[in-house]
Amino acid sequence: MPARHVPNAAGVLVVAFLAVFPFVYTAADYDYIMHICITAFFYAILASSWSMLSGYAGQFSFGHMGFMGIGAYTTGLFCHYLYLSPEPTRLCIEYPIGDLYLVVVNPIGVTSTTLTQDCLRQALAAWDGSVAVTPMPVWLGIVLGTLMGGVFGLLIGLLVLRLRAAYLALFTLGFAEILRATISAEIEITRGQAGLELPHLFENGVTILGQTYDKTDKIPSYYAMFLLLLLCLGILTWLSRSKFGLCVRALREDQDAAAALGVNIIRYKILVFVITTMMAAAAGAVQAHYVGIITPNNLFLLQMSLVVAMAVIGGIENFAAAAVGAIIIEFALELLRNSFEIGGVTIDMTIWRLVFFGILLMLTLRFSRNGLIAPLIDHFTRGHVARETVAARTAADRAGASR
Amino acid sequence: MIRLEVRDLHKRFGGLHVLKGVTFSVNGPELIGLIGPNGAGKTTLTNVLDGAIKPNGGTVYLNGERIDQLQPYEVARVGLGRTFQVTRLFRRMTVLENLYVPALARGGHHRASETRSKATSVLEFLTMEHLRNEYAQALSGGQQKLLELGRLLMLDPDVVILDEPFAGVHPRLMEIIYEYIRRVNGDGKAIIIISHQMDSIFSLSQRLLVLDYGNLIADGPPDEVKRDPAVIEAYLGTEADESSGDASSGAVSSDNAPVGNASSGGVPPSNASPDEETAAS
Ligand SMILES: Nc1ncnc2c1ncn2[C@@H]1O[C@H](COP(=O)(O)OP(=O)(O)OP(=O)(O)O)[C@@H](O)[C@H]1O
Ligand SMILES: [Mg+2]
């Protein structure tokens, strides 16, 4: 097998392994490991889409977690406030749709629900079980969350069109912070720090290949997130190999030169924003339904730095490397929680792991600018280039010497 | 038929009036040299023509289409390409990728195999085939200049502006660049070369434009321009005096003495001032 196929072959093996993993792994900590996997896939989507935005296109956005939050809160609010009822409640705002009613529940904030009940619950109490209301489908919330991420991505993309480097980073950071502050402040609607509860990804269980899983089973969520990751990686691969990938990299390298050569830099800048923010929003929406609750803390800068660090350690200019980096680091951070003893001194790893992680990040930035995994891939795919050049150089030298 | 029409182009940077009403036109596959002292406005003119900066006044038409309000990428697609005074490659992209960008960016249909064979022939011409998978940042300064020219071949514009193509280039590479210019010109494209290397400019160009402090002070065949007193003054500074007064832009008279009566002693100011005022107007 030629060396340049090694990374692809390794990728296929990893995907195959992860595809069967839930069925071959049987240890006692099964649910815990599955949970780490799902979270790792979630971060892998964020890190790889962020690497497309910043590593390929050079748009260093620190608002990526903000878009993740937009996806999560869009579906959260959608599922929390909208219901379908066959009868009018006459208490809520409601719109007839066919022979059903779209009920908009009134926000009651975080006050005790035993004292104040929202309009729908009052109506349900009055009906006393005679009427069944249906919640909104989770998949529709996820789709809407993804689209909303794209809408905000378009807006932010337009606003940062003329901003470069540090200014773009600060602008997007400001955007994410404003979003977080707004969600924290709007307690009435978002329930602020108390958190917004969401129905589970598969609230009523699901049957796959004749096997029925209830909502506490990890397997359906595992595959949902895994497939979303594969979908995102597939789209990113396709984009990176097409004209799009070439043009956004030219945009990163020198946008004036790219424009002078006919690259529609405005279109590519906006496109790359919309595409990558939609991926972040989709990941956020799915993760929110998997976890079942979202709080503005998910949007903290710390979370963003985690994604940045994962992409940087993997290799920011290679989204596959960024995804692998994210998965490895998520596992490392989780599994290194176990404290240990050296010569009677207990190292509390729940705290120290972050220090080690920080040191790894610093060393990577100092000694391997394109991460730890991307150079490995390059070694196989680009190894022949140096040999070619050397061969050509030697041939030229010989020709020069014989003259 | 290629036609570039530049009319009364003005550009100000704050209080600095860098282009003061530049007017000229290019008709057909001309080979034009654009010279002028440092800071004359040559690069600024290039930037305005290519859409990178918007003029404060004036119009530019390329093949009948107005381009002075277009974005650079649109100007490139209409058919004007340029290189940069300081080479601007896509450094962390390979040589081949650098060539593919202009070929693919234009939009429309293009067959991958065609693009590839075109890029290969460009690299052959530039004697850089063996470097095709190297990153552009790994190239030497001269090779980088060649690659920038190669990108323009892939874009294939009607009008090519080369900003200092000879700066820092070894004679052997210079030959390739000469060959490049002759070939592109031979293909029926118009070329404007900006350079401080008078030998190259005078031997290559059929027509010379001279820019001085934002004014086009001469436009004509090289040997006429060479003898133009206004040009001599611009290049040699104050040595030429009142005799330069009769030279206004575009009008070059070849019977003028190569150097004006350089007065070594004290110049009577009363004598000189009226002529100098006509020159300034
Ligand atoms: N973006 C800018 N902002 C302010 N002033 C500028 C800008 N660009 C150019 N200038 C000024 O315009 C004048 C003309 O500059 P320009 O680069 O066009 O000169 P040039 O003829 O290309 O000179 P050189 O031969 O040194 O390359 C200079 O005085 C320069 O300082
Ligand atoms: Mg210049």
XYZ file of C-alpha atoms and ligand atoms in Angstrom:
716
model
C 0.000 0.000 0.000
C 1.455 3.381 -0.944
C 2.259 5.592 2.054
C -0.197 8.276 1.074
C -3.114 5.881 1.591
C -2.112 5.100 5.165
C -4.105 7.989 6.773
C -7.241 7.093 4.817
C -6.897 3.431 5.719
C -6.392 4.355 9.367
C -9.463 6.580 9.186
C -11.594 3.762 7.794
C -10.374 1.453 10.562
C -11.182 3.985 13.281
C -14.669 4.583 11.863
C -15.293 0.848 11.602
C -14.110 0.370 15.168
C -16.332 3.147 16.512
C -19.272 1.805 14.509
C -19.195 -1.555 16.290
C -17.774 -0.376 19.625
C -21.109 -0.188 21.551
C -21.702 -3.845 20.747
C -18.254 -5.204 21.545
C -17.571 -3.228 24.709
C -19.088 -4.899 27.743
C -17.276 -3.677 30.875
C -19.101 -2.515 33.982
C -18.545 1.159 33.237
C -20.383 0.746 29.945
C -22.755 3.697 30.369
C -19.956 5.970 31.523
C -17.733 5.082 28.555
C -20.658 5.504 26.169
C -21.286 8.905 27.685
C -17.657 9.922 27.117
C -17.911 8.724 23.515
C -21.028 10.796 22.844
C -19.452 13.875 24.406
C -16.249 13.229 22.466
C -18.193 13.074 19.187
C -19.919 16.301 20.138
C -16.588 18.039 20.669
C -15.200 16.437 17.515
C -17.944 18.115 15.464
C -17.184 21.457 17.086
C -13.414 21.125 16.742
C -13.484 19.977 13.123
C -15.981 22.610 11.972
C -14.008 25.230 13.863
C -10.842 24.059 12.137
C -12.547 24.564 8.770
C -13.493 28.094 9.806
C -10.225 29.117 11.395
C -7.611 26.696 10.096
C -8.734 26.523 6.473
C -10.425 29.860 5.977
C -8.361 31.810 8.510
C -11.422 33.298 10.208
C -10.449 33.000 13.851
C -13.870 33.057 15.428
C -14.238 32.676 19.166
C -17.987 32.580 18.860
C -18.277 28.953 17.848
C -19.751 27.883 21.199
C -22.227 30.728 20.838
C -23.572 29.121 17.669
C -23.618 25.782 19.438
C -25.760 27.506 22.095
C -28.072 28.976 19.487
C -28.771 25.477 18.192
C -29.330 24.148 21.709
C -31.560 26.987 22.889
C -33.562 27.131 19.673
C -34.652 23.534 19.983
C -34.889 23.905 23.774
C -37.295 26.827 23.588
C -39.144 25.246 20.688
C -39.806 22.031 22.605
C -40.427 23.826 25.881
C -42.993 26.355 24.730
C -44.843 24.839 21.806
C -47.398 22.026 21.929
C -50.132 20.676 19.725
C -53.561 20.208 21.259
C -56.762 18.806 19.745
C -58.813 21.193 21.908
C -58.308 24.920 22.485
C -57.003 25.599 26.002
C -58.619 29.054 26.034
C -55.868 30.039 28.477
C -52.779 30.171 26.249
C -52.078 31.980 23.042
C -53.037 29.460 20.396
C -53.271 29.195 16.645
C -55.491 26.715 14.813
C -53.586 24.480 12.387
C -55.940 22.154 10.544
C -58.027 20.540 13.276
C -55.247 20.990 15.874
C -54.169 23.988 17.916
C -50.606 25.214 18.221
C -50.350 26.167 21.877
C -47.780 28.728 22.976
C -47.106 28.196 26.668
C -46.616 31.368 28.683
C -43.190 31.762 30.272
C -43.353 31.543 34.032
C -39.649 31.741 34.744
C -38.078 29.826 37.603
C -40.735 30.460 40.229
C -42.017 27.423 42.038
C -44.259 25.494 39.708
C -46.533 24.415 42.541
C -47.518 28.016 43.174
C -47.739 29.256 39.613
C -48.608 26.943 36.818
C -48.269 27.746 33.170
C -51.412 28.038 31.100
C -51.079 24.610 29.524
C -50.758 22.863 32.860
C -53.771 24.733 34.169
C -55.700 23.616 31.107
C -54.518 20.026 31.525
C -55.602 20.112 35.157
C -59.019 21.364 34.103
C -59.352 18.714 31.391
C -58.373 16.113 33.947
C -56.888 13.661 31.461
C -59.670 13.887 28.893
C -57.427 15.637 26.352
C -53.913 14.586 25.318
C -51.521 17.246 24.020
C -48.527 16.349 21.865
C -45.085 17.861 22.294
C -43.185 19.066 19.267
C -41.041 16.476 17.473
C -37.448 16.619 18.662
C -36.061 16.189 15.159
C -37.918 19.325 14.032
C -36.364 21.271 16.897
C -32.912 20.068 15.859
C -33.540 21.078 12.252
C -34.763 24.510 13.352
C -31.786 24.898 15.680
C -29.424 24.080 12.825
C -31.134 26.586 10.542
C -31.113 29.248 13.246
C -27.373 28.670 13.660
C -27.019 29.294 9.934
C -29.093 32.492 10.118
C -26.912 33.862 12.906
C -23.822 32.638 11.070
C -24.942 34.640 8.046
C -25.510 37.763 10.159
C -22.185 37.502 11.956
C -20.454 36.620 8.691
C -21.805 39.802 7.129
C -20.805 41.892 10.132
C -17.225 40.640 10.229
C -16.651 40.822 6.472
C -14.259 43.709 6.761
C -12.651 42.603 10.020
C -9.371 40.790 10.053
C -7.494 38.597 12.489
C -7.549 39.991 16.017
C -10.575 42.204 15.405
C -12.609 39.306 14.124
C -11.594 37.235 17.134
C -12.635 39.988 19.534
C -15.886 40.645 17.717
C -16.964 37.012 17.768
C -15.884 36.689 21.389
C -18.071 39.686 22.182
C -20.961 38.088 20.328
C -20.679 34.860 22.320
C -20.492 36.741 25.600
C -23.509 38.892 24.764
C -25.433 35.765 23.874
C -24.495 34.108 27.148
C -25.365 37.209 29.152
C -28.707 37.521 27.369
C -29.621 33.911 28.071
C -28.601 34.360 31.715
C -30.598 37.563 32.019
C -33.798 36.438 30.323
C -34.725 34.189 33.239
C -38.432 34.468 32.459
C -37.981 32.776 29.118
C -34.735 30.802 29.243
C -34.872 29.932 32.951
C -31.326 31.339 33.171
C -28.915 29.461 35.409
C -31.692 27.147 36.550
C -31.404 25.547 33.130
C -33.891 24.761 30.416
C -35.103 21.182 30.397
C -35.503 19.411 27.101
C -37.173 16.160 26.120
C -34.678 13.380 25.528
C -33.381 12.679 22.033
C -35.523 9.537 21.954
C -38.100 10.422 24.598
C -40.338 7.459 23.818
C -37.599 4.992 23.104
C -36.673 3.705 19.697
C -36.492 0.429 17.856
C -33.438 -0.240 15.713
C -33.109 -3.504 13.790
C -35.744 -5.179 15.901
C -34.074 -4.159 19.149
C -36.033 -1.747 21.354
C -34.148 0.818 23.410
C -35.694 3.081 26.010
C -34.585 6.623 26.615
C -31.988 5.711 29.248
C -30.119 3.483 26.796
C -26.974 5.097 25.422
C -26.837 3.251 22.128
C -29.339 5.348 20.130
C -27.725 8.604 21.258
C -24.295 7.187 20.517
C -25.252 6.455 16.950
C -27.140 9.717 16.534
C -24.093 11.764 17.496
C -21.723 9.437 15.622
C -23.738 9.754 12.421
C -23.902 13.531 12.802
C -20.109 13.546 13.177
C -19.692 11.380 10.078
C -22.101 13.607 8.162
C -20.161 16.734 9.153
C -16.810 15.127 8.350
C -18.215 13.963 5.019
C -19.373 17.462 4.128
C -16.061 18.953 5.272
C -14.110 16.413 3.230
C -16.163 17.113 0.143
C -15.810 20.864 0.626
C -12.099 20.743 1.279
C -11.456 18.769 -1.893
C -13.576 21.003 -4.070
C -13.111 24.511 -5.375
C -14.494 25.723 -2.047
C -11.538 24.328 -0.096
C -9.035 25.801 -2.510
C -10.653 29.227 -2.421
C -11.079 29.480 1.353
C -7.448 28.519 1.841
C -6.437 31.202 -0.647
C -8.633 33.566 1.348
C -6.744 32.624 4.506
C -3.343 33.069 2.899
C -3.937 36.435 1.255
C -7.405 37.723 0.606
C -6.269 40.628 -1.579
C -4.233 38.371 -3.822
C -7.122 35.899 -3.957
C -9.507 38.673 -4.972
C -7.086 39.917 -7.620
C -7.159 36.416 -9.101
C -10.933 36.295 -9.322
C -11.917 34.670 -6.013
C -15.243 36.024 -4.788
C -13.932 36.475 -1.274
C -17.184 37.869 0.136
C -19.150 34.847 -0.944
C -16.621 32.368 0.439
C -16.269 34.181 3.753
C -20.014 34.147 4.302
C -20.400 30.579 3.053
C -17.750 29.217 5.366
C -19.365 31.021 8.294
C -22.833 29.705 7.500
C -21.718 26.125 6.913
C -19.535 25.793 10.007
C -21.945 27.574 12.341
C -24.735 25.277 11.176
C -22.574 22.315 12.140
C -21.926 23.800 15.571
C -25.630 24.505 16.029
C -26.600 20.979 14.967
C -24.124 19.484 17.426
C -25.443 21.778 20.159
C -29.059 20.835 19.478
C -28.411 17.082 19.499
C -26.215 17.292 22.596
C -28.848 19.377 24.408
C -31.509 16.725 23.830
C -29.099 13.993 24.847
C -28.147 15.688 28.137
C -31.707 16.848 28.765
C -30.874 20.239 30.200
C -28.978 23.310 29.019
C -27.625 26.242 30.960
C -25.757 29.343 29.809
C -22.647 27.851 31.431
C -22.264 25.691 28.328
C -21.397 28.878 26.496
C -18.638 29.967 28.848
C -15.374 31.008 27.321
C -13.799 28.006 29.029
C -15.801 25.697 26.770
C -14.656 27.637 23.721
C -11.041 27.379 24.791
C -11.487 23.646 25.173
C -12.635 23.383 21.551
C -9.786 25.615 20.396
C -7.283 23.561 22.358
C -8.618 20.296 20.915
C -8.338 21.643 17.377
C -4.883 23.081 17.998
C -3.514 19.910 19.556
C -4.995 17.792 16.775
C -3.960 20.164 14.014
C -5.924 23.222 13.130
C -5.345 23.045 9.388
C -6.720 19.546 9.089
C -10.284 18.985 10.247
C -9.859 15.219 10.459
C -6.873 15.730 12.755
C -8.921 18.203 14.784
C -11.716 15.628 15.167
C -9.287 12.906 16.251
C -7.623 15.360 18.623
C -10.980 16.195 20.175
C -11.874 12.552 20.740
C -8.496 11.686 22.257
C -8.477 14.724 24.527
C -12.028 14.220 25.722
C -11.113 10.665 26.675
C -7.863 11.744 28.286
C -9.553 14.448 30.324
C -12.205 12.033 31.552
C -10.047 9.013 32.217
C -7.332 11.020 33.959
C -9.761 11.975 36.684
C -8.389 9.163 38.869
C -6.105 10.615 41.478
C -2.875 8.818 42.280
C -0.102 8.863 44.839
C 3.570 9.602 44.384
C 5.676 9.042 47.512
C 2.833 9.705 49.892
C 1.642 12.828 48.070
C -1.781 12.490 46.532
C -2.145 14.154 43.172
C -5.737 15.237 42.794
C -6.174 14.636 39.109
C -9.614 16.209 38.922
C -7.747 19.486 39.194
C -4.289 18.624 37.891
C -5.461 17.084 34.636
C -6.323 20.555 33.405
C -2.837 21.729 34.244
C -1.297 18.882 32.260
C -3.674 19.651 29.459
C -2.585 23.306 29.489
C 1.064 22.319 29.408
C 0.418 19.991 26.464
C -1.309 22.849 24.659
C 1.600 25.207 25.287
C 4.171 22.649 24.160
C 2.177 21.964 21.013
C 1.979 25.628 20.131
C 5.666 26.077 20.791
C 7.045 23.009 19.031
C 4.452 21.775 16.577
C 2.404 24.614 15.250
C 0.150 22.401 13.183
C -0.728 20.105 16.058
C 0.312 16.571 16.853
C -1.872 14.549 14.507
C -1.854 16.623 11.324
C 1.957 16.317 10.875
C 1.573 12.555 11.188
C -0.943 12.596 8.342
C 1.300 14.935 6.334
C 4.200 12.570 6.882
C 2.367 9.949 4.852
C 0.636 12.141 2.298
C 3.419 14.613 1.602
C 6.501 12.565 2.369
C 7.269 12.122 -1.332
C 7.429 15.874 -1.977
C 10.674 16.466 -0.159
C 12.223 13.425 -1.872
C 11.111 14.715 -5.263
C 12.587 18.131 -4.660
C 15.834 16.710 -3.359
C 16.082 14.417 -6.380
C 15.479 17.310 -8.739
C 17.976 19.466 -6.895
C 20.666 16.791 -7.000
C 20.043 16.195 -10.680
C 20.350 19.925 -11.339
C 23.553 20.106 -9.281
C 25.054 17.214 -11.203
C 24.127 18.777 -14.502
C 25.681 22.029 -13.281
C 28.870 20.284 -12.172
C 29.338 18.413 -15.444
C 29.005 21.594 -17.454
C -10.138 44.143 -29.514
C -8.680 45.045 -26.131
C -9.421 48.542 -24.969
C -8.616 50.006 -21.565
C -9.744 53.592 -21.082
C -8.633 55.520 -18.033
C -10.208 58.963 -17.735
C -9.296 61.690 -15.267
C -8.541 59.319 -12.403
C -8.144 60.915 -8.981
C -7.140 59.335 -5.708
C -6.634 61.058 -2.389
C -5.406 59.558 0.857
C -6.612 62.111 3.362
C -4.882 65.300 2.342
C -2.466 63.495 0.056
C -3.453 63.816 -3.593
C -1.783 60.747 -5.073
C -3.435 60.556 -8.494
C -4.235 63.947 -9.980
C -6.335 63.234 -13.008
C -4.604 60.412 -14.862
C -5.854 59.858 -18.416
C -4.621 57.330 -20.943
C -5.889 54.459 -22.966
C -4.543 51.133 -24.093
C -5.595 49.940 -27.514
C -4.866 46.394 -28.540
C -1.910 44.286 -27.476
C 0.397 47.110 -26.502
C 3.533 46.620 -24.438
C 3.701 49.637 -22.161
C 6.276 50.694 -19.600
C 5.114 52.746 -16.631
C 7.899 54.606 -14.865
C 8.160 57.331 -12.291
C 10.056 58.165 -9.121
C 9.324 56.465 -5.803
C 5.985 57.587 -4.477
C 4.801 58.795 -7.875
C 1.604 56.767 -7.591
C 2.324 53.792 -9.852
C 1.224 51.145 -7.381
C -1.752 53.263 -6.364
C -2.783 53.479 -10.018
C -2.526 49.689 -10.265
C -4.636 49.282 -7.145
C -7.317 51.601 -8.495
C -7.386 49.863 -11.872
C -7.689 46.448 -10.256
C -10.492 47.558 -7.929
C -8.544 47.120 -4.695
C -9.086 50.809 -3.914
C -11.859 53.030 -5.181
C -10.929 56.248 -6.972
C -12.180 59.631 -5.747
C -12.996 60.594 -9.287
C -12.705 59.503 -12.876
C -13.702 56.391 -14.757
C -12.098 53.222 -16.037
C -13.545 51.194 -18.874
C -12.243 47.799 -19.910
C -13.528 46.472 -23.230
C -16.526 48.762 -22.939
C -17.410 47.726 -19.386
C -17.064 50.212 -16.568
C -14.813 48.678 -13.922
C -13.870 51.462 -11.520
C -16.651 50.628 -9.064
C -16.294 46.846 -9.268
C -14.780 44.523 -6.681
C -11.289 43.191 -7.480
C -12.583 39.700 -8.212
C -15.049 41.144 -10.710
C -12.323 43.204 -12.374
C -10.225 40.058 -12.630
C -13.104 38.287 -14.344
C -13.684 41.158 -16.766
C -10.054 40.740 -17.755
C -7.495 42.725 -15.804
C -4.812 40.919 -13.852
C -1.907 42.219 -11.833
C 1.082 41.135 -9.817
C 2.141 42.745 -6.570
C 5.250 44.809 -5.951
C 5.949 42.639 -2.918
C 5.176 39.071 -3.970
C 1.918 37.810 -2.533
C 1.627 34.080 -2.930
C -0.605 31.653 -1.092
C 2.354 30.625 0.983
C 1.015 27.548 2.709
C -0.461 26.129 -0.447
C 1.454 24.107 -2.997
C 2.755 25.535 -6.247
C 0.058 23.645 -8.161
C -2.670 24.863 -5.820
C -1.481 28.418 -6.339
C -2.022 27.899 -10.042
C -5.414 26.243 -9.613
C -6.918 29.123 -7.645
C -7.244 31.573 -10.555
C -8.235 28.779 -12.931
C -11.104 27.543 -10.762
C -12.149 30.786 -9.079
C -13.530 32.284 -12.271
C -16.530 30.019 -12.096
C -18.179 28.478 -15.091
C -17.267 25.118 -16.477
C -13.749 23.852 -16.495
C -12.523 20.364 -16.925
C -10.119 19.187 -14.258
C -7.887 17.511 -16.833
C -7.691 20.730 -18.861
C -6.764 22.785 -15.813
C -4.136 20.246 -14.882
C -2.501 20.174 -18.292
C -2.579 23.961 -18.485
C -0.883 24.196 -15.084
C 1.708 21.660 -16.210
C 2.540 23.655 -19.315
C 2.796 26.845 -17.240
C 5.212 25.120 -14.874
C 7.257 23.806 -17.786
C 7.493 27.303 -19.159
C 8.624 28.650 -15.793
C 11.070 25.725 -15.392
C 9.418 24.852 -12.084
C 7.878 21.444 -12.786
C 9.889 19.697 -10.103
C 8.551 22.100 -7.476
C 4.880 21.572 -8.187
C 4.031 19.925 -4.866
C 6.211 22.182 -2.736
C 4.610 24.812 -0.590
C 4.977 28.258 -2.089
C 6.768 29.452 1.031
C 9.571 27.011 0.268
C 10.400 28.755 -3.009
C 13.229 31.212 -3.473
C 12.430 34.864 -4.007
C 12.901 34.617 -7.756
C 10.858 31.440 -8.027
C 8.101 33.159 -6.068
C 8.078 35.957 -8.623
C 7.806 33.390 -11.397
C 4.938 31.636 -9.662
C 3.083 34.916 -9.354
C 3.471 35.349 -13.110
C 2.310 31.777 -13.581
C -0.898 32.491 -11.672
C -1.601 35.298 -14.122
C -1.154 32.899 -17.028
C -3.831 30.724 -15.466
C -6.142 33.713 -15.022
C -5.452 34.709 -18.616
C -6.583 38.360 -18.476
C -6.644 40.756 -21.447
C -4.651 43.414 -19.636
C -1.732 42.468 -17.401
C -0.075 44.898 -15.003
C 3.281 43.783 -13.634
C 4.443 45.788 -10.622
C 8.250 45.576 -10.485
C 8.701 42.159 -12.097
C 12.498 42.524 -12.260
C 13.239 43.587 -8.705
C 15.677 41.200 -7.051
C 15.804 38.792 -9.976
C 18.919 37.043 -11.294
C 19.736 37.558 -15.021
C 18.847 33.954 -15.788
C 15.362 34.340 -14.338
C 15.179 37.736 -16.020
C 15.418 35.908 -19.348
C 12.417 33.792 -18.419
C 10.467 36.900 -17.453
C 11.371 38.605 -20.749
C 10.252 35.503 -22.549
C 7.052 35.522 -20.495
C 6.310 39.114 -21.431
C 6.929 38.485 -25.112
C 4.786 35.365 -25.065
C 1.816 36.962 -23.276
C 2.091 39.970 -25.567
C 2.373 37.684 -28.568
C -0.868 36.026 -27.466
C -2.565 39.353 -28.037
C -2.653 40.654 -24.467
C -1.814 44.174 -23.370
C 0.934 44.480 -20.763
C 1.851 47.365 -18.501
C 5.222 46.932 -16.816
C 6.129 49.053 -13.825
C 9.857 49.133 -13.200
C 12.778 51.217 -12.062
C 15.130 49.243 -14.303
C 15.460 51.635 -17.194
C 17.456 49.270 -19.415
C 14.766 46.620 -19.312
C 11.934 49.093 -19.674
C 13.482 50.889 -22.627
C 14.382 47.723 -24.462
C 11.026 46.013 -23.877
C 8.322 48.596 -24.197
C 6.836 50.106 -27.301
C 5.327 52.935 -25.362
C 6.225 54.647 -22.125
C 4.030 56.329 -19.516
C 5.716 58.557 -16.966
C 3.986 59.321 -13.689
C 5.286 62.064 -11.429
C 3.528 63.177 -8.261
C 0.270 61.784 -9.545
C 0.477 63.484 -12.940
C 1.045 61.637 -16.180
C 3.812 63.847 -17.523
C 4.692 61.873 -20.622
C 3.149 59.271 -22.909
C 4.870 58.170 -26.080
C 7.558 56.059 -27.713
C 10.522 55.413 -25.387
C 13.133 57.400 -27.293
C 10.908 60.445 -27.417
C 10.047 60.204 -23.754
C 13.706 59.794 -22.935
C 14.392 63.227 -24.326
C 11.351 64.897 -22.782
C 12.459 67.760 -20.540
C 9.639 67.214 -18.044
C 10.735 63.622 -17.666
C 14.311 64.627 -17.251
C 13.308 67.074 -14.584
C 11.268 64.482 -12.760
C 14.189 62.077 -12.777
C 17.068 64.448 -12.290
C 15.289 66.815 -9.917
C 15.987 70.550 -10.008
C 18.784 70.413 -12.546
C 16.382 71.182 -15.359
C 14.756 74.562 -14.989
C 12.406 76.863 -16.872
C 12.821 75.145 -20.233
C 10.664 72.315 -18.958
C 7.746 74.683 -18.848
C 6.367 73.920 -22.284
C 5.964 70.219 -21.730
C 2.451 69.361 -20.689
C 1.216 65.804 -20.248
C 0.940 63.753 -23.384
C 2.610 66.300 -25.613
C 6.178 65.252 -26.073
C 8.297 67.181 -28.516
C 11.392 65.424 -29.670
C 13.205 68.572 -30.775
C 13.685 69.647 -27.179
C 17.227 69.480 -25.933
C 17.895 66.400 -23.791
C 18.805 68.559 -20.831
C 17.487 72.037 -20.284
C 19.919 74.924 -19.980
C 21.067 73.992 -16.551
C 22.024 77.227 -14.934
C 24.866 76.726 -12.584
C 24.863 80.199 -11.105
C 22.100 82.112 -9.424
C 18.870 81.830 -11.343
C 16.963 85.092 -11.652
C 13.644 84.208 -10.089
C 11.717 86.857 -12.028
C 12.646 85.084 -15.227
C 11.797 81.575 -14.200
C 8.566 81.944 -12.332
C 6.030 82.565 -15.148
C 7.115 79.446 -17.033
C 7.079 77.335 -13.926
C 3.527 78.381 -13.250
C 2.387 77.138 -16.640
C 4.081 73.852 -15.924
C 2.301 73.491 -12.633
C -1.127 74.267 -14.019
N -3.006 53.279 1.614
C -2.354 54.451 1.596
N -2.611 55.391 2.533
C -1.973 56.577 2.523
N -1.073 56.918 1.617
C -0.759 56.037 0.658
C -1.388 54.760 0.590
N -0.901 54.077 -0.465
C -0.001 54.898 -1.038
N 0.083 56.085 -0.373
C 0.926 57.198 -0.723
O 0.722 57.464 -2.084
C 1.938 57.830 -2.690
C 2.159 56.968 -3.905
O 2.452 55.659 -3.485
P 2.669 54.478 -4.506
O 2.870 53.240 -3.728
O 1.572 54.464 -5.498
O 4.018 54.887 -5.217
P 4.843 54.125 -6.319
O 4.867 54.994 -7.518
O 4.348 52.763 -6.513
O 6.285 54.115 -5.650
P 7.438 52.987 -5.678
O 8.209 53.183 -6.938
O 8.272 53.313 -4.499
O 6.786 51.670 -5.593
C 3.022 57.734 -1.645
O 3.290 59.024 -1.169
C 2.388 56.888 -0.567
O 2.843 57.288 0.686
Mg 5.038 50.932 -6.141
